[in-house]
Coordinates of C-alpha atoms and ligand atoms in Angstrom, one line a residue:
M232 CA 9.3 53.7 47.4
E233 CA 11.2 50.4 48.1
A234 CA 13.4 51.0 45.2
V235 CA 14.6 54.5 46.5
M236 CA 15.3 52.9 49.8
R237 CA 17.4 50.2 48.4
E238 CA 19.3 52.8 46.4
F239 CA 20.1 54.6 49.6
T240 CA 21.0 51.7 51.8
E241 CA 23.0 49.6 49.3
P242 CA 26.0 51.4 48.3
Q243 CA 26.3 52.2 44.5
H244 CA 30.0 51.4 44.8
D245 CA 31.9 49.1 46.9
H246 CA 35.0 51.4 46.9
G247 CA 35.3 54.7 48.5
A248 CA 38.3 57.0 48.8
W249 CA 39.6 58.8 51.9
E250 CA 42.5 61.1 52.8
Y251 CA 43.6 62.2 56.2
E252 CA 46.2 64.9 57.3
P253 CA 48.1 63.9 60.3
D254 CA 49.2 67.4 61.1
T255 CA 45.6 69.0 61.2
H256 CA 43.6 65.7 61.6
R257 CA 41.5 66.6 58.6
T258 CA 39.7 64.0 57.2
R259 CA 38.0 63.7 53.6
W260 CA 35.5 61.0 52.3
S261 CA 34.3 60.3 49.0
T262 CA 30.5 60.0 48.6
A263 CA 30.9 56.3 48.1
L264 CA 32.4 56.1 51.6
Y265 CA 29.6 57.8 53.4
E266 CA 27.2 55.4 51.5
I267 CA 29.3 52.3 52.6
H268 CA 29.1 53.6 56.3
G269 CA 25.5 54.3 55.9
V270 CA 26.0 58.1 57.1
E271 CA 25.1 61.2 55.5
R272 CA 27.6 64.0 54.8
E273 CA 25.7 66.6 56.3
S274 CA 25.5 64.9 59.8
F275 CA 28.6 63.0 60.1
D276 CA 32.1 64.4 60.4
P277 CA 34.6 61.5 59.8
T278 CA 37.3 61.8 62.4
V279 CA 39.4 58.9 63.4
E280 CA 37.4 58.8 66.8
S281 CA 34.0 59.2 65.2
V282 CA 34.8 56.5 62.6
S283 CA 35.8 54.1 65.1
T284 CA 32.4 54.2 66.8
L285 CA 31.0 52.7 63.5
V286 CA 33.5 49.9 63.9
H287 CA 32.1 46.5 65.2
P288 CA 32.9 46.7 68.9
D289 CA 34.8 43.2 68.9
D290 CA 37.2 44.7 66.1
R291 CA 37.5 48.2 67.3
E292 CA 40.8 47.8 69.3
T293 CA 42.6 46.2 66.7
Y294 CA 41.3 48.6 64.2
M295 CA 42.4 51.5 66.2
A296 CA 45.7 50.1 67.0
I297 CA 46.5 49.8 63.3
V298 CA 45.2 53.1 62.5
R299 CA 47.1 54.8 65.2
D300 CA 50.2 52.8 64.1
A301 CA 49.9 54.0 60.6
I302 CA 49.4 57.6 61.7
A303 CA 52.3 57.5 64.0
T304 CA 54.6 55.8 61.6
R305 CA 53.4 57.0 58.2
T306 CA 53.7 53.5 56.7
P307 CA 51.3 51.6 54.4
F308 CA 48.7 49.4 56.2
A309 CA 45.9 47.1 55.5
C310 CA 43.0 46.3 58.0
Q311 CA 40.0 44.1 57.4
H312 CA 37.1 44.5 59.9
R313 CA 33.3 44.8 60.4
I314 CA 31.5 47.9 60.5
V315 CA 28.1 48.6 62.0
R316 CA 25.8 51.1 60.3
P317 CA 23.6 53.3 62.2
D318 CA 20.5 51.4 60.6
G319 CA 22.2 48.1 62.3
D320 CA 23.4 46.5 59.3
T321 CA 26.8 44.9 59.6
R322 CA 29.4 45.3 56.6
V323 CA 32.9 43.7 56.1
V324 CA 35.3 46.3 54.7
I325 CA 38.9 46.4 53.8
I326 CA 40.9 49.5 54.4
R327 CA 44.1 50.1 52.7
G328 CA 46.2 53.2 53.1
S329 CA 49.7 54.7 52.3
F330 CA 51.6 57.8 53.2
V331 CA 52.2 60.4 50.7
E332 CA 54.8 62.9 51.5
G333 CA 54.0 66.6 51.2
F334 CA 55.2 69.0 48.6
E335 CA 55.0 72.9 48.6
D336 CA 51.7 73.8 49.9
T337 CA 50.5 70.2 50.2
P338 CA 50.8 68.7 53.5
D339 CA 51.8 65.0 54.4
R340 CA 48.6 62.9 53.9
L341 CA 47.7 59.3 54.5
I342 CA 45.4 58.6 51.5
G343 CA 43.6 55.2 50.7
T344 CA 40.4 53.1 49.8
T345 CA 38.0 51.4 51.9
Q346 CA 36.3 48.5 50.0
D347 CA 32.8 46.9 51.1
V348 CA 33.6 43.1 50.8
T349 CA 30.4 42.0 52.5
E350 CA 29.2 40.3 49.6
H351 CA 32.4 38.4 49.1
A352 CA 33.3 38.0 52.8
G353 CA 34.6 34.3 53.0
D354 CA 36.1 34.7 49.5
E355 CA 39.5 34.5 48.3
E356 CA 40.7 38.0 49.4
R357 CA 39.5 37.6 52.9
L358 CA 40.9 34.3 53.1
S359 CA 44.1 35.3 51.9
H360 CA 44.2 38.1 54.2
L361 CA 43.5 35.8 57.2
A362 CA 46.3 33.4 55.8
N363 CA 48.8 36.1 55.6
H364 CA 48.3 38.3 58.8
D365 CA 48.4 37.9 62.6
T366 CA 45.0 39.0 63.8
V367 CA 46.4 40.7 67.0
S368 CA 48.9 42.9 65.6
G369 CA 47.8 43.1 61.9
L370 CA 51.5 42.4 60.9
Y371 CA 52.4 39.6 58.5
N372 CA 52.4 36.3 59.9
S373 CA 55.0 33.4 60.2
N374 CA 53.9 31.8 56.8
R375 CA 54.0 35.0 55.0
F376 CA 57.3 36.1 56.7
M377 CA 58.9 32.8 55.5
E378 CA 57.8 33.4 51.9
E379 CA 59.2 37.0 52.1
L380 CA 62.5 35.6 53.7
T381 CA 62.7 33.2 50.6
R382 CA 62.2 36.2 48.4
E383 CA 64.7 38.1 50.0
I384 CA 67.5 35.4 49.8
A385 CA 66.7 34.8 46.2
S386 CA 66.9 38.6 45.4
G387 CA 70.1 38.9 47.6
R388 CA 71.7 36.3 45.2
R389 CA 70.4 38.0 42.1
N390 CA 71.6 41.5 43.0
G391 CA 74.7 40.4 44.8
A392 CA 73.3 42.1 48.1
D393 CA 73.7 41.0 51.8
G394 CA 70.7 41.0 54.2
A395 CA 70.2 40.3 57.9
L396 CA 67.4 38.3 59.6
L397 CA 66.5 39.4 63.1
V398 CA 64.3 37.4 65.5
L399 CA 63.3 39.5 68.5
N400 CA 61.7 37.8 71.6
L401 CA 60.2 39.8 74.3
D402 CA 61.5 39.2 77.8
R403 CA 59.2 38.4 80.5
F404 CA 56.1 38.6 78.2
S405 CA 54.5 35.6 79.7
E406 CA 54.6 37.1 83.0
I407 CA 52.5 40.0 81.7
N408 CA 50.1 37.7 79.9
S409 CA 49.7 35.6 83.0
V410 CA 49.5 38.5 85.6
L411 CA 47.5 40.9 83.6
G412 CA 45.6 38.8 81.4
H413 CA 45.7 38.2 77.7
M414 CA 44.0 41.4 77.0
A415 CA 47.0 43.4 78.3
G416 CA 49.4 41.0 76.5
D417 CA 47.6 41.7 73.1
Q418 CA 47.7 45.5 73.8
L419 CA 51.5 45.1 74.5
L420 CA 52.2 43.1 71.3
R421 CA 50.5 45.9 69.4
K422 CA 52.6 48.4 71.1
V423 CA 55.7 46.6 70.3
A424 CA 54.6 46.2 66.7
T425 CA 54.3 50.0 66.5
V426 CA 57.5 50.6 67.9
L427 CA 59.4 48.3 65.6
R428 CA 57.4 49.5 62.4
G429 CA 58.4 53.0 63.5
R430 CA 62.1 52.2 63.5
L431 CA 62.3 50.2 60.4
R432 CA 62.6 51.2 56.9
D433 CA 59.9 50.8 54.2
T434 CA 61.9 48.1 52.5
D435 CA 62.3 46.1 55.7
T436 CA 59.9 43.3 56.4
L437 CA 58.3 42.9 59.9
A438 CA 56.1 40.1 61.1
R439 CA 54.7 38.4 64.2
I440 CA 56.2 35.0 63.9
G441 CA 55.3 33.6 67.3
G442 CA 53.5 34.1 70.7
D443 CA 56.1 36.8 71.8
E444 CA 58.4 36.7 68.9
F445 CA 58.8 39.1 65.9
G446 CA 60.8 38.5 62.8
M447 CA 62.6 41.1 60.8
I448 CA 64.3 41.2 57.2
L449 CA 66.6 44.0 56.6
P450 CA 67.8 43.8 53.0
G451 CA 71.0 45.3 52.3
C452 CA 72.3 45.3 55.9
G453 CA 75.4 43.6 57.2
P454 CA 76.5 42.4 60.5
E455 CA 77.6 45.9 61.7
A456 CA 74.5 47.9 60.5
A457 CA 72.1 45.1 61.5
G458 CA 73.9 45.2 65.1
R459 CA 73.2 48.8 65.4
V460 CA 69.7 48.6 64.1
A461 CA 69.1 45.9 66.6
T462 CA 70.5 47.7 69.6
Q463 CA 68.3 50.8 68.7
L464 CA 65.1 48.4 68.6
I465 CA 65.8 46.9 71.8
E466 CA 66.3 50.4 73.4
A467 CA 63.3 51.7 71.6
I468 CA 61.2 48.8 73.0
S469 CA 62.3 49.1 76.4
N470 CA 61.5 52.7 76.4
G471 CA 58.6 52.8 74.2
A472 CA 56.6 49.5 74.6
T473 CA 54.7 50.3 77.7
I474 CA 51.0 49.9 78.7
Q475 CA 49.1 51.2 81.6
A476 CA 47.7 48.4 83.7
G477 CA 46.2 48.6 87.3
G478 CA 47.4 52.2 87.6
T479 CA 51.0 51.5 87.0
E480 CA 53.0 51.5 83.7
R481 CA 54.2 48.0 82.6
R482 CA 56.9 47.5 80.1
C483 CA 59.1 44.8 78.8
G484 CA 62.3 44.3 77.1
G485 CA 63.5 42.3 74.1
S486 CA 66.5 40.1 73.0
I487 CA 67.3 39.7 69.6
G488 CA 69.2 37.1 67.5
M489 CA 70.8 37.8 64.1
A490 CA 71.7 35.7 61.1
F491 CA 73.1 37.0 57.8
F492 CA 72.7 36.0 54.1
G493 CA 74.6 37.2 51.2
P494 CA 75.2 36.9 47.5
A495 CA 76.4 33.3 47.6
E496 CA 73.6 32.2 49.8
R497 CA 72.8 28.4 49.6
R498 CA 70.9 28.2 52.8
L499 CA 67.1 27.9 53.0
A500 CA 64.9 30.4 54.9
D501 CA 64.2 27.7 57.5
D502 CA 68.0 27.3 58.1
L503 CA 68.5 31.0 58.6
L504 CA 65.5 31.2 61.0
V505 CA 67.2 28.5 63.1
E506 CA 70.3 30.2 63.5
A507 CA 68.6 33.5 64.2
S508 CA 66.8 31.7 66.8
L509 CA 69.8 30.1 68.4
A510 CA 71.4 33.3 68.5
M511 CA 68.4 34.8 70.4
H512 CA 68.3 32.2 72.8
R513 CA 71.9 32.9 73.5
A514 CA 71.3 36.4 74.0
K515 CA 68.4 35.5 76.6
T516 CA 70.8 33.2 78.5
N517 CA 73.6 35.7 78.5
G518 CA 71.3 38.1 80.4
R519 CA 68.6 39.3 78.2
G520 CA 68.1 42.9 76.7
H521 CA 70.8 42.7 74.0
A522 CA 71.6 41.4 70.5
Q523 CA 73.6 38.5 69.5
S524 CA 75.0 37.1 66.0
F525 CA 74.9 33.5 65.2
S526 CA 77.9 31.5 65.2
E527 CA 78.4 27.9 64.4
E528 CA 79.5 26.9 67.9
M529 CA 76.1 27.6 69.0
R530 CA 74.7 24.8 66.8
A531 CA 77.1 22.3 68.6
E532 CA 76.1 23.5 72.0
Q533 CA 72.5 23.2 71.1
A534 CA 73.2 19.6 70.2
V535 CA 74.7 19.0 73.6
M536 CA 72.0 21.0 75.3
L537 CA 69.4 18.7 73.8
S538 CA 71.1 15.4 74.4
T539 CA 71.9 16.6 78.2
E540 CA 68.1 17.6 78.5
D541 CA 66.9 14.1 77.3
E542 CA 69.3 12.4 79.8
L543 CA 68.3 14.8 82.4
R544 CA 64.8 14.0 82.1
G545 CA 65.6 10.5 82.5
A546 CA 67.7 11.1 85.6
I547 CA 64.8 12.8 87.3
G548 CA 62.4 10.0 86.5
G549 CA 65.0 7.4 87.2
H550 CA 66.1 8.8 90.6
E551 CA 69.6 9.7 89.7
L552 CA 69.6 12.9 91.5
R553 CA 71.3 13.1 95.0
V554 CA 71.4 15.9 97.5
Q555 CA 74.7 16.3 99.5
F556 CA 75.0 18.6 102.4
Q557 CA 78.0 21.0 103.3
P558 CA 78.3 22.3 106.8
I559 CA 78.2 26.0 107.8
V560 CA 80.3 26.5 110.7
S561 CA 80.6 29.0 113.4
L562 CA 84.1 30.8 113.5
D563 CA 83.5 31.4 117.5
D564 CA 83.7 27.7 118.4
G565 CA 83.5 25.6 115.2
A566 CA 80.1 24.5 115.9
T567 CA 78.1 23.3 112.7
I568 CA 75.1 25.6 113.0
G569 CA 73.5 24.5 109.4
C570 CA 74.1 23.0 106.2
E571 CA 73.8 23.8 102.5
A572 CA 71.9 21.2 100.2
L573 CA 73.8 20.9 97.0
V574 CA 72.4 18.7 94.2
R575 CA 74.4 16.2 92.1
W576 CA 73.7 13.7 89.5
E577 CA 74.9 10.3 89.9
H578 CA 75.2 9.3 86.3
P579 CA 75.4 5.7 85.4
I580 CA 78.4 6.2 83.1
R581 CA 79.8 9.5 84.0
G582 CA 79.9 9.2 87.7
M583 CA 79.0 12.0 90.0
V584 CA 78.2 15.1 88.0
G585 CA 78.2 18.5 89.6
P586 CA 75.7 21.3 89.2
G587 CA 77.8 23.3 87.1
D588 CA 77.4 20.7 84.3
F589 CA 73.7 20.7 84.3
V590 CA 71.9 23.4 86.6
S591 CA 72.1 26.0 83.6
I592 CA 70.6 23.5 81.1
A593 CA 67.8 22.6 83.6
E594 CA 67.1 26.5 84.0
E595 CA 67.0 26.9 80.3
T596 CA 64.6 23.9 79.7
G597 CA 62.5 24.6 82.6
L598 CA 63.5 21.2 84.2
I599 CA 65.0 23.2 87.3
S600 CA 61.5 23.4 88.7
K601 CA 61.2 19.5 89.1
I602 CA 64.9 19.5 90.3
G603 CA 64.2 22.4 92.7
R604 CA 61.2 20.6 94.2
I605 CA 63.3 17.4 94.6
V606 CA 66.2 19.0 96.5
L607 CA 63.7 21.2 98.5
E608 CA 61.8 18.0 99.6
Q609 CA 64.9 16.2 100.4
A610 CA 66.6 19.0 102.2
C611 CA 63.7 19.6 104.4
R612 CA 63.2 16.0 105.3
Q613 CA 66.9 15.7 106.2
A614 CA 66.9 18.9 108.3
A615 CA 63.5 17.7 110.0
L616 CA 65.5 14.3 110.8
W617 CA 68.3 16.1 112.5
K618 CA 65.7 17.9 114.3
R619 CA 64.2 14.7 115.6
H620 CA 67.6 13.6 116.7
G621 CA 68.0 16.8 118.9
R622 CA 70.0 18.8 116.3
D623 CA 68.6 22.3 115.3
L624 CA 70.5 22.9 112.1
F625 CA 69.0 25.1 109.4
V626 CA 69.1 23.9 105.8
S627 CA 70.0 26.2 102.9
V628 CA 68.6 25.4 99.6
N629 CA 69.6 27.3 96.3
I630 CA 66.7 28.7 94.5
S631 CA 67.5 29.7 90.8
P632 CA 65.8 32.8 89.1
R633 CA 63.6 30.7 86.9
Q634 CA 62.1 29.1 90.2
L635 CA 61.8 32.4 91.8
T636 CA 59.4 33.9 89.1
R637 CA 57.2 30.7 89.1
P638 CA 53.9 31.4 91.0
D639 CA 53.9 27.9 92.4
L640 CA 57.2 28.1 94.1
A641 CA 55.5 29.4 97.5
A642 CA 53.1 26.3 97.4
D643 CA 56.0 23.8 96.8
I644 CA 57.8 25.4 99.7
S645 CA 54.7 25.1 102.1
H646 CA 54.4 21.5 101.0
A647 CA 57.9 20.5 101.7
L648 CA 57.7 22.0 105.1
T649 CA 54.4 20.5 105.9
A650 CA 55.3 17.1 104.6
S651 CA 58.6 17.1 106.5
G652 CA 57.3 18.7 109.6
L653 CA 60.3 21.1 109.6
P654 CA 59.8 24.5 111.1
A655 CA 59.8 27.2 108.6
N656 CA 62.7 29.3 110.6
L657 CA 65.0 26.2 109.7
L658 CA 64.9 26.5 106.1
C659 CA 67.0 29.3 104.1
L660 CA 66.6 30.0 100.5
E661 CA 69.7 31.2 98.7
V662 CA 69.1 33.4 95.8
T663 CA 72.1 34.6 93.7
E664 CA 73.0 38.3 93.6
T665 CA 73.3 38.3 89.8
A666 CA 69.7 37.2 89.7
L667 CA 68.7 40.1 91.8
L668 CA 70.5 42.6 89.7
R669 CA 69.0 41.1 86.4
D670 CA 65.4 41.8 87.4
P671 CA 65.0 43.1 90.7
G672 CA 61.2 44.1 90.5
P673 CA 59.4 40.7 90.2
I674 CA 62.0 39.0 92.2
V675 CA 61.7 41.4 95.3
E676 CA 58.1 40.9 95.1
S677 CA 58.4 36.9 95.1
L678 CA 61.0 37.0 98.0
R679 CA 58.4 39.1 100.2
R680 CA 55.8 36.4 99.4
L681 CA 58.3 33.6 100.6
K682 CA 59.5 35.5 103.6
A683 CA 55.8 35.8 104.7
L684 CA 55.9 31.9 104.8
G685 CA 58.5 32.2 107.7
V686 CA 61.5 31.1 105.9
R687 CA 65.0 32.8 105.8
I688 CA 66.4 34.5 102.6
A689 CA 70.2 34.6 101.8
I690 CA 71.9 36.5 99.2
D691 CA 74.5 34.0 97.3
D692 CA 77.6 34.7 95.8
F693 CA 77.6 38.4 97.0
G694 CA 79.9 40.4 95.4
A695 CA 80.3 38.3 92.3
G696 CA 77.7 40.5 90.4
A697 CA 78.2 44.2 91.3
S698 CA 78.4 44.2 95.0
S699 CA 74.8 45.5 95.1
F700 CA 75.2 47.2 98.6
G701 CA 72.2 49.5 97.9
L702 CA 70.0 46.6 97.3
L703 CA 70.7 44.9 100.6
R704 CA 68.9 47.9 102.3
I705 CA 65.5 47.1 100.5
L706 CA 65.7 43.4 100.0
P707 CA 63.8 41.2 102.5
V708 CA 67.1 39.2 103.4
D709 CA 68.4 37.8 106.5
Q710 CA 71.8 36.4 105.4
I711 CA 74.7 37.5 103.1
K712 CA 76.9 34.8 101.6
I713 CA 80.3 36.4 100.4
D714 CA 81.2 35.1 97.0
H715 CA 84.4 32.6 97.3
S716 CA 86.5 34.6 94.9
F717 CA 86.9 37.5 97.7
I718 CA 87.7 34.8 100.2
Q719 CA 90.4 33.3 98.0
G720 CA 92.3 36.5 97.7
L721 CA 92.3 37.2 101.5
G722 CA 95.7 37.4 102.7
D723 CA 97.1 38.3 99.3
T724 CA 94.8 41.0 98.1
T725 CA 94.2 44.0 100.2
S726 CA 91.0 45.0 97.8
D727 CA 89.5 41.6 98.6
R728 CA 90.0 42.1 102.3
A729 CA 88.4 45.6 101.8
V730 CA 85.3 44.1 100.2
V731 CA 84.9 41.6 102.8
A732 CA 85.3 44.1 105.7
A733 CA 82.8 46.4 104.0
V734 CA 80.2 43.5 103.6
V735 CA 80.9 42.6 107.3
S736 CA 80.4 45.8 108.7
L737 CA 77.2 46.6 106.5
A738 CA 75.8 43.4 107.5
K739 CA 76.3 44.1 111.2
E740 CA 74.6 47.7 110.5
L741 CA 71.6 46.0 108.8
G742 CA 71.4 43.2 111.4
L743 CA 72.1 40.5 108.8
S744 CA 74.2 37.4 109.3
V745 CA 77.4 36.9 106.9
I746 CA 78.6 33.4 105.6
A747 CA 82.2 33.4 104.2
E748 CA 81.8 30.9 101.1
G749 CA 84.8 28.6 100.1
V750 CA 87.1 29.0 103.0
E751 CA 90.0 26.6 102.1
T752 CA 93.0 27.8 104.3
Q753 CA 93.9 28.6 108.0
R754 CA 95.2 31.7 106.7
Q755 CA 91.7 32.9 105.2
Q756 CA 89.9 31.7 108.3
A757 CA 92.4 33.8 110.5
E758 CA 91.7 37.0 108.2
L759 CA 87.8 36.3 108.5
R760 CA 87.9 36.2 112.1
D761 CA 90.0 39.4 112.3
L762 CA 87.5 41.1 110.2
G763 CA 84.8 39.9 112.5
A764 CA 83.1 37.4 110.3
E765 CA 81.0 35.0 112.4
L766 CA 80.2 32.0 110.0
A767 CA 82.2 30.1 107.2
Q768 CA 81.6 27.4 104.8
G769 CA 84.6 25.6 102.8
F770 CA 86.7 22.5 102.2
L771 CA 88.7 23.6 105.3
Y772 CA 86.0 22.2 107.2
S773 CA 84.2 19.8 104.9
P774 CA 83.1 19.5 101.2
A775 CA 79.5 18.6 100.5
R776 CA 78.7 14.9 101.6
N777 CA 75.9 12.4 101.7
P778 CA 73.8 12.8 105.0
D779 CA 75.4 9.6 106.6
E780 CA 79.1 10.7 105.8
L781 CA 78.7 14.2 107.4
Q782 CA 80.5 15.3 110.6
L783 CA 77.8 17.3 112.5
D784 CA 79.9 17.5 115.6
G785 CA 81.7 20.4 114.7
F786 CA 85.2 21.6 113.7
A787 CA 86.4 22.9 116.9
A788 CA 89.8 21.7 116.3
T789 CA 90.3 23.5 113.0
V790 CA 88.6 26.7 114.1
L791 CA 90.5 26.9 117.3
H792 CA 93.9 25.8 115.8
G793 CA 96.5 28.7 115.6
V794 CA 94.3 30.8 118.0
V795 CA 95.9 32.0 121.3
Ligands
LIG158 P1 76.7 27.8 95.6 O1 75.3 27.8 95.9 O2 77.5 29.2 95.6 O3 77.5 26.6 96.3 C1 78.7 26.6 96.8 C2 79.6 25.9 95.7 O4 80.8 26.1 96.2 C3 79.3 24.5 95.7 O5 79.7 24.0 94.7 C4 80.4 23.9 96.7 O6 80.6 22.5 96.4 C5 81.4 24.8 96.4 N1 82.5 24.8 97.5 C6 82.2 24.9 98.8 N2 83.4 24.9 99.5 C7 84.3 25.2 98.5 C8 85.8 25.5 98.9 O7 86.2 25.6 99.8 N3 86.5 25.7 97.7 C9 85.9 25.8 96.3 N4 86.7 26.1 95.3 N5 84.4 25.6 96.2 C10 84.0 25.3 97.4 P2 78.7 22.9 93.7 O8 78.2 22.0 94.6 O9 79.6 22.6 92.4 O10 77.6 23.9 93.3 C11 77.8 25.1 92.3 C12 76.7 26.0 92.3 O11 75.6 25.1 91.5 C13 76.1 26.5 93.7 O12 76.8 27.6 94.0 C14 74.6 26.7 93.2 O13 74.5 28.0 92.5 C15 74.4 25.7 92.0 N6 73.4 24.8 92.6 C16 73.8 23.6 93.6 N7 72.8 22.8 94.0 C17 71.8 23.6 93.3 C18 70.4 23.5 93.6 O14 69.7 22.3 94.3 N8 69.4 24.3 92.9 C19 69.8 25.2 92.1 N9 69.2 26.1 91.6 N10 71.3 25.4 92.1 C20 72.2 24.7 92.7
LIG159 MG1 74.4 28.4 97.4
LIG160 MG1 77.8 30.7 96.7

């Protein structure tokens, strides 16, 4: 009796075969497969769903994702997971499948085998699978990817063929991960893997090579073809890589860097990966959502960036950052009504370095958060001091896009206000128009949270992006700063005059105040007054200065000059 029972529960064979028709969802199992799963042909109908109920709950999500991918994309796959048989026994199986195209009356099919490796679990095969695959997406991992890249470079050399290496990094993935949790993040990664796999050829290699980074090798592809593929992949991801979370659809975009190898290739896989990664970073800093090919000057820029980053770290620790203030003036009577805080780096050798030379590097490296905190604290302290001396001047602080999406910004602002004793309504945060256009959703959310603290919000450099008049109606803003490029053209260019006139009248309609930036001449000032602008900032009045060098008594003589 015992022998018979054993015969039934212990599979006779450790390999079973299966076949699945995507069009009809028909599945067929060999007898061994029923045995491996501990179910009987008469009572168990093996559909994708029913089989998934036999998969160990911890492995089910990955299993389903891999199988659904394979069905959708009709590409070969392999998956190792645990099954729990109805009698409670847990087995470890490896499924391997490939797609067979139909002919004549035979439909398309996925066919494959399922191997029970319980007895060998932990042995070579299992270890080798783990060593080569990413457990979240089921794709190759970075080790395996680099091996494949080495192989492809060598084969390109042998066969006189070109090839492309693509590195795709997801845009804003960390936000999804931190806001919605790692489960949602993993789900999205699997979705991206499916979308990519569906777009690539069988001969292309796809791997997950980092947290939110995917690597692709496209043998036989030159720059032009690879560029086309990359653009299609980005489009496919932004349209297709979506997940449902909290009742809404979440999606993310991607940026791609490309490097190329050819028949005379001397570089190693590692060198190529560095090139593609540099290009990917460039794509990100140039506004994300597009593909960029590697070029030599990126390497030099990277070297400058790394040394500036080091120096900048030292500057933060060594208190070399200064905050200067530029007056904001009423065009009515010349009174100073506020100041913009502008950061400078007092470099021991280079002298006073302007933000243009280090803010973008600080943004890229994340140092902007520390710098932003320093500026915010000094600016609030200074404005509180003015207030104690009887001057109610507001202070404007520039906030970079990177700071805006950080969850601790509101806490930093509250802290700066409390520590200095500055009333919130005397602090204004400047956000550039281009930052808003790039990514309105999360930024609008963040602005609303900040507004709730009682601070004011200004749109900086308005018009420099796309003159987003539509956005003005929905944004929680109090102030618009017209970009200096329009002010420069006043008096000479009628189109600039028209833009300034339109901004001033829209702002009045929406109850917002307008500041004209970069006013340098009496002529520009006269035109601005003519157009009904009320506030201005620029070298005509004062550049940014240290607090003790500032002229806070106003600029009545300048403003009233020439007015009859
Ligand atoms: P912004 O916020 O638009 O600042 C105005 C810039 O115009 C300042 O340059 C200022 O010195 C300059 N400016 C003022 N009046 C005139 C004028 O009449 N003519 C001309 N040609 N320029 C004038 P600056 O200080 O070099 O700052 C450049 C940019 O760097 C700022 O543009 C801002 O986007 C960024 N920045 C400055 N400080 C900070 C900071 O603390 N944090 C962040 N995130 N960005 C900052
Ligand atoms: Mg500004
Ligand atoms: Mg500006």
